[in-house]
mmCIF file of C-alpha atoms in Angstrom:
data_model
loop_
_atom_site.group_PDB
_atom_site.id
_atom_site.type_symbol
_atom_site.label_atom_id
_atom_site.label_comp_id
_atom_site.label_asym_id
_atom_site.label_seq_id
_atom_site.Cartn_x
_atom_site.Cartn_y
_atom_site.Cartn_z
ATOM 1 C CA MET V 553 7.334 -18.450 -3.558
ATOM 2 C CA THR V 554 11.152 -18.457 -3.526
ATOM 3 C CA VAL V 555 13.282 -15.236 -5.056
ATOM 4 C CA VAL V 556 16.642 -16.592 -6.574
ATOM 5 C CA PRO V 557 19.414 -13.970 -7.241
ATOM 6 C CA ASP V 558 21.283 -14.598 -9.701
ATOM 7 C CA GLU V 559 23.167 -11.418 -10.752
ATOM 8 C CA PRO V 560 21.859 -9.715 -13.151
ATOM 9 C CA LEU V 561 19.040 -11.644 -12.764
ATOM 10 C CA MET V 562 16.404 -12.876 -10.485
ATOM 11 C CA THR V 563 14.202 -16.115 -10.513
ATOM 12 C CA LEU V 564 10.762 -16.211 -9.120
ATOM 13 C CA ILE V 565 9.263 -19.699 -8.431
ATOM 14 C CA CYS V 566 6.163 -20.081 -7.368
ATOM 15 C CA ASP V 567 5.414 -22.735 -4.364
ATOM 16 C CA SER V 568 1.951 -23.405 -5.051
ATOM 17 C CA CYS V 569 2.131 -24.724 -9.099
ATOM 18 C CA GLY V 570 5.955 -24.231 -9.690
ATOM 19 C CA ALA V 571 5.953 -21.740 -12.216
ATOM 20 C CA VAL V 572 9.001 -19.687 -12.496
ATOM 21 C CA ALA V 573 9.777 -16.186 -14.148
ATOM 22 C CA SER V 574 13.326 -14.694 -14.738
ATOM 23 C CA GLY V 575 14.385 -11.181 -15.204
ATOM 24 C CA PRO V 576 16.994 -8.458 -14.364
ATOM 25 C CA ALA V 577 17.463 -8.342 -10.886
ATOM 26 C CA CYS V 578 16.077 -4.334 -9.709
ATOM 27 C CA VAL V 579 18.583 -2.998 -7.382
ATOM 28 C CA LEU V 580 16.892 -1.600 -4.340
ATOM 29 C CA PRO V 581 17.877 0.166 -0.550
ATOM 30 C CA ASP V 582 17.149 -3.075 0.841
ATOM 31 C CA ALA V 583 18.051 -6.459 -0.757
ATOM 32 C CA GLU V 584 15.055 -8.238 0.489
ATOM 33 C CA VAL V 585 12.527 -5.919 -1.033
ATOM 34 C CA VAL V 586 11.284 -7.492 -4.254
ATOM 35 C CA TRP V 587 7.710 -5.500 -4.645
ATOM 36 C CA THR V 588 9.185 -3.834 -8.180
ATOM 37 C CA PHE V 589 10.347 -6.963 -9.938
ATOM 38 C CA VAL V 590 7.217 -8.645 -8.681
ATOM 39 C CA ALA V 591 4.895 -6.162 -10.215
ATOM 40 C CA GLU V 592 6.688 -6.198 -13.570
ATOM 41 C CA GLN V 593 6.119 -9.935 -13.473
ATOM 42 C CA GLY V 594 2.561 -9.704 -13.283
ATOM 43 C CA TRP V 595 3.114 -11.647 -10.112
ATOM 44 C CA THR V 596 1.271 -10.529 -6.531
ATOM 45 C CA GLY V 597 1.826 -10.500 -2.631
ATOM 46 C CA SER V 598 4.506 -9.357 -0.126
ATOM 47 C CA PRO V 599 6.657 -6.517 -1.122
ATOM 48 C CA PHE V 600 9.449 -8.705 0.629
ATOM 49 C CA ALA V 601 11.304 -12.047 -0.496
ATOM 50 C CA THR V 602 10.084 -14.109 1.920
ATOM 51 C CA GLY V 603 6.396 -13.960 0.668
ATOM 52 C CA PRO V 604 3.748 -15.322 0.185
ATOM 53 C CA HIS V 605 3.537 -14.263 -3.516
ATOM 54 C CA ARG V 606 1.264 -15.752 -6.325
ATOM 55 C CA CYS V 607 1.831 -16.142 -9.702
ATOM 56 C CA PRO V 608 -0.871 -14.925 -12.496
ATOM 57 C CA ARG V 609 -1.602 -18.639 -13.342
ATOM 58 C CA CYS V 610 -2.348 -19.353 -9.673
ATOM 59 C CA ASP V 611 -4.199 -15.868 -9.567
ATOM 60 C CA LEU V 612 -6.507 -17.355 -12.124
ATOM 61 C CA ALA V 613 -7.104 -20.247 -10.034
ATOM 62 C CA PRO V 614 -7.484 -19.177 -6.522
ATOM 63 C CA GLU V 615 -6.919 -21.690 -3.983
ATOM 64 C CA PRO V 616 -5.600 -21.992 -0.438
ATOM 65 C CA GLY V 617 -2.818 -19.546 0.322
ATOM 66 C CA PRO V 618 -0.113 -20.269 3.268
ATOM 67 C CA ALA V 619 -0.720 -20.073 6.581
ATOM 68 C CA PRO V 620 -0.062 -16.228 7.807
ATOM 69 C CA THR V 621 2.907 -15.577 10.025
ATOM 70 C CA ARG V 622 0.626 -13.503 12.200
ATOM 71 C CA ALA V 623 -2.807 -14.998 13.808
ATOM 72 C CA PRO V 624 -5.609 -12.405 13.276
ATOM 73 C CA ARG V 625 -6.157 -10.876 16.139
ATOM 74 C CA ARG V 626 -9.538 -11.706 18.244
ATOM 75 C CA GLY V 627 -12.620 -9.640 17.354
ATOM 76 C CA ASP V 628 -10.429 -7.167 14.808
ATOM 77 C CA PRO V 629 -12.710 -6.258 11.921
ATOM 78 C CA LEU V 630 -10.745 -7.158 8.694
ATOM 79 C CA GLY V 631 -10.511 -5.262 5.433
ATOM 80 C CA VAL V 632 -11.896 -1.798 4.041
ATOM 81 C CA LEU V 633 -14.301 -0.785 6.555
ATOM 82 C CA GLY V 634 -15.822 2.426 4.289
ATOM 83 C CA VAL V 635 -15.606 5.379 3.308
ATOM 84 C CA GLU V 636 -16.626 8.650 5.344
ATOM 85 C CA HIS V 637 -16.786 12.112 3.867
ATOM 86 C CA LEU V 638 -16.324 15.217 6.098
ATOM 87 C CA ASP V 639 -16.754 18.112 4.383
ATOM 88 C CA GLU V 640 -13.493 18.393 2.342
ATOM 89 C CA VAL V 641 -12.095 15.333 3.032
ATOM 90 C CA ALA V 642 -13.252 11.397 2.307
ATOM 91 C CA VAL V 643 -11.526 8.873 4.656
ATOM 92 C CA VAL V 644 -10.726 5.399 3.986
ATOM 93 C CA THR V 645 -10.327 3.235 7.052
ATOM 94 C CA ALA V 646 -9.124 -0.273 6.992
ATOM 95 C CA ALA V 647 -7.982 -2.838 9.200
ATOM 96 C CA GLY V 648 -6.084 -5.793 9.175
ATOM 97 C CA ASP V 649 -4.027 -6.933 6.148
ATOM 98 C CA LEU V 650 -4.748 -4.885 2.834
ATOM 99 C CA ASP V 651 -3.211 -7.477 0.057
ATOM 100 C CA LEU V 652 -5.244 -9.463 -2.619
ATOM 101 C CA ALA V 653 -7.782 -10.631 -1.083
ATOM 102 C CA THR V 654 -9.240 -7.190 -0.428
ATOM 103 C CA GLY V 655 -7.531 -5.234 -3.707
ATOM 104 C CA ASP V 656 -11.266 -5.153 -5.111
ATOM 105 C CA ALA V 657 -12.602 -3.592 -2.211
ATOM 106 C CA LEU V 658 -9.967 -1.129 -1.699
ATOM 107 C CA HIS V 659 -9.877 -0.326 -5.266
ATOM 108 C CA GLY V 660 -13.807 0.494 -5.018
ATOM 109 C CA ALA V 661 -13.496 2.179 -1.887
ATOM 110 C CA LEU V 662 -10.202 4.439 -2.983
ATOM 111 C CA THR V 663 -13.019 5.167 -6.379
ATOM 112 C CA GLU V 664 -15.718 6.311 -4.166
ATOM 113 C CA ALA V 665 -13.540 8.730 -2.071
ATOM 114 C CA VAL V 666 -11.901 9.889 -5.309
ATOM 115 C CA GLY V 667 -14.791 10.353 -7.111
ATOM 116 C CA ALA V 668 -16.312 12.903 -4.762
ATOM 117 C CA ASP V 669 -13.901 15.235 -5.631
ATOM 118 C CA ARG V 670 -12.869 15.666 -1.987
ATOM 119 C CA HIS V 671 -9.151 15.149 -0.456
ATOM 120 C CA VAL V 672 -8.822 11.536 0.616
ATOM 121 C CA VAL V 673 -6.973 10.411 3.646
ATOM 122 C CA VAL V 674 -6.310 6.382 4.550
ATOM 123 C CA ASP V 675 -6.624 5.573 7.832
ATOM 124 C CA LEU V 676 -4.164 2.895 8.106
ATOM 125 C CA ALA V 677 -4.227 2.699 11.887
ATOM 126 C CA ARG V 678 -5.586 -0.602 12.221
ATOM 127 C CA VAL V 679 -3.719 -2.657 9.116
ATOM 128 C CA HIS V 680 -1.076 -5.245 9.895
ATOM 129 C CA LEU V 681 0.316 -5.705 6.783
ATOM 130 C CA ILE V 682 0.477 -4.153 3.095
ATOM 131 C CA ASP V 683 1.428 -5.754 -0.225
ATOM 132 C CA SER V 684 1.992 -4.750 -3.776
ATOM 133 C CA THR V 685 -1.272 -5.036 -4.615
ATOM 134 C CA ALA V 686 -2.197 -2.444 -1.900
ATOM 135 C CA LEU V 687 0.656 -0.418 -2.792
ATOM 136 C CA GLY V 688 -0.575 0.210 -6.526
ATOM 137 C CA GLU V 689 -3.886 0.706 -5.571
ATOM 138 C CA LEU V 690 -2.887 3.763 -3.615
ATOM 139 C CA VAL V 691 -0.333 4.757 -6.068
ATOM 140 C CA ARG V 692 -3.286 4.633 -8.751
ATOM 141 C CA ALA V 693 -5.342 6.652 -6.200
ATOM 142 C CA ARG V 694 -3.013 9.356 -5.810
ATOM 143 C CA GLN V 695 -3.045 10.382 -9.675
ATOM 144 C CA ASP V 696 -6.241 10.227 -9.762
ATOM 145 C CA ALA V 697 -6.736 12.548 -7.339
ATOM 146 C CA ARG V 698 -3.979 14.149 -8.529
ATOM 147 C CA GLN V 699 -5.750 14.809 -11.987
ATOM 148 C CA ARG V 700 -8.642 16.580 -9.788
ATOM 149 C CA ASP V 701 -6.422 18.670 -7.557
ATOM 150 C CA ARG V 702 -6.503 16.888 -4.708
ATOM 151 C CA GLN V 703 -4.326 15.202 -2.163
ATOM 152 C CA LEU V 704 -3.889 11.567 -0.988
ATOM 153 C CA SER V 705 -2.198 11.195 2.295
ATOM 154 C CA LEU V 706 -1.714 8.298 4.528
ATOM 155 C CA ALA V 707 -2.361 8.431 8.697
ATOM 156 C CA GLY V 708 -1.327 6.236 11.603
ATOM 157 C CA PRO V 709 0.902 3.615 9.607
ATOM 158 C CA SER V 710 2.416 1.150 11.918
ATOM 159 C CA ARG V 711 6.192 0.248 12.088
ATOM 160 C CA PHE V 712 5.685 -2.649 9.381
ATOM 161 C CA VAL V 713 3.828 -0.397 7.305
ATOM 162 C CA ARG V 714 6.336 2.288 7.415
ATOM 163 C CA THR V 715 8.993 0.355 6.975
ATOM 164 C CA VAL V 716 7.305 -0.798 3.751
ATOM 165 C CA LEU V 717 6.292 2.918 2.612
ATOM 166 C CA HIS V 718 10.511 4.147 3.251
ATOM 167 C CA THR V 719 11.830 1.257 1.696
ATOM 168 C CA MET V 720 9.869 1.910 -1.680
ATOM 169 C CA ARG V 721 10.323 5.202 -1.370
ATOM 170 C CA LEU V 722 7.029 5.745 -0.850
ATOM 171 C CA ASP V 723 6.816 8.062 2.002
ATOM 172 C CA ARG V 724 8.286 10.478 -0.435
ATOM 173 C CA VAL V 725 5.226 10.172 -2.683
ATOM 174 C CA PHE V 726 2.578 9.894 -0.092
ATOM 175 C CA PRO V 727 1.682 12.594 2.716
ATOM 176 C CA VAL V 728 2.126 10.296 5.970
ATOM 177 C CA PHE V 729 0.624 11.454 9.061
ATOM 178 C CA ASP V 730 0.697 9.618 13.057
ATOM 179 C CA THR V 731 -2.858 9.976 13.451
ATOM 180 C CA ARG V 732 -6.138 10.334 11.546
ATOM 181 C CA ARG V 733 -6.991 13.703 13.027
ATOM 182 C CA ALA V 734 -3.408 15.534 11.861
ATOM 183 C CA ALA V 735 -4.273 14.331 8.250
ATOM 184 C CA VAL V 736 -7.648 15.492 7.895
ATOM 185 C CA ASP V 737 -6.825 18.990 9.773
ATOM 186 C CA TRP V 738 -4.010 18.995 6.994
ATOM 187 C CA SER V 739 -6.059 18.291 4.237
ATOM 188 C CA ARG V 740 -8.956 20.823 4.964
ATOM 189 C CA SER V 741 -6.353 23.358 5.271
ATOM 190 C CA ASP V 742 -4.798 24.558 1.504
ATOM 191 C CA ALA V 743 -2.928 20.928 1.377
ATOM 192 C CA THR V 744 -1.786 22.087 -1.835
ATOM 193 C CA GLU V 745 0.000 25.723 -0.787
ATOM 194 C CA ARG V 746 1.224 24.171 2.653
ATOM 195 C CA PRO V 747 4.729 22.292 3.308
ATOM 196 C CA ARG V 748 4.203 18.342 3.841
ATOM 197 C CA GLU V 749 4.120 17.529 7.833
ATOM 198 C CA ARG V 750 5.500 13.964 7.388
ATOM 199 C CA SER V 751 5.587 12.103 10.455
ATOM 200 C CA THR V 752 8.847 11.573 11.913
ATOM 201 C CA ALA V 753 7.675 8.948 14.735
ATOM 202 C CA TRP V 754 9.495 5.361 13.828
#
């Protein structure tokens, strides 16, 4: 997918089928970040202008996407690994890439975790990439958890994931911790009354 800035508009061109979408350009902290505009147009994929992305028409007829920019590590499990229930906390663990291909699995795991009426920790320590599909699922799950007076926190995100969260200002929305243990311990305490102990490691 190609992003063409043309003030005051921004144009998306699908590399797969050539579909074009245009709309008002969104001013974000990083000019390379187009997630808000991409999501508003109903497209999916990377929050960055460099892609990969898919237009709605291509989503209806899945086809092989562009080659990944990072080769998977041999032996790495991929996708959502499961939900672990620990007293007052449900831990969702994922690995590899959280993208369109794993969106349904992530949605199911987050729904299960929130539905258990527990605080939720999403363990991202083994996640290499996160796209707009996964970010949207996390935001929706956080809203669902808050309606139940519960918290959703993120544990161990990589530098890339931290950068995405920071650029999209989502690190102000989610409590972010360096380790799973720190997130679980915070969740087990009275998370609604304690100040957020945000990670400072970059």
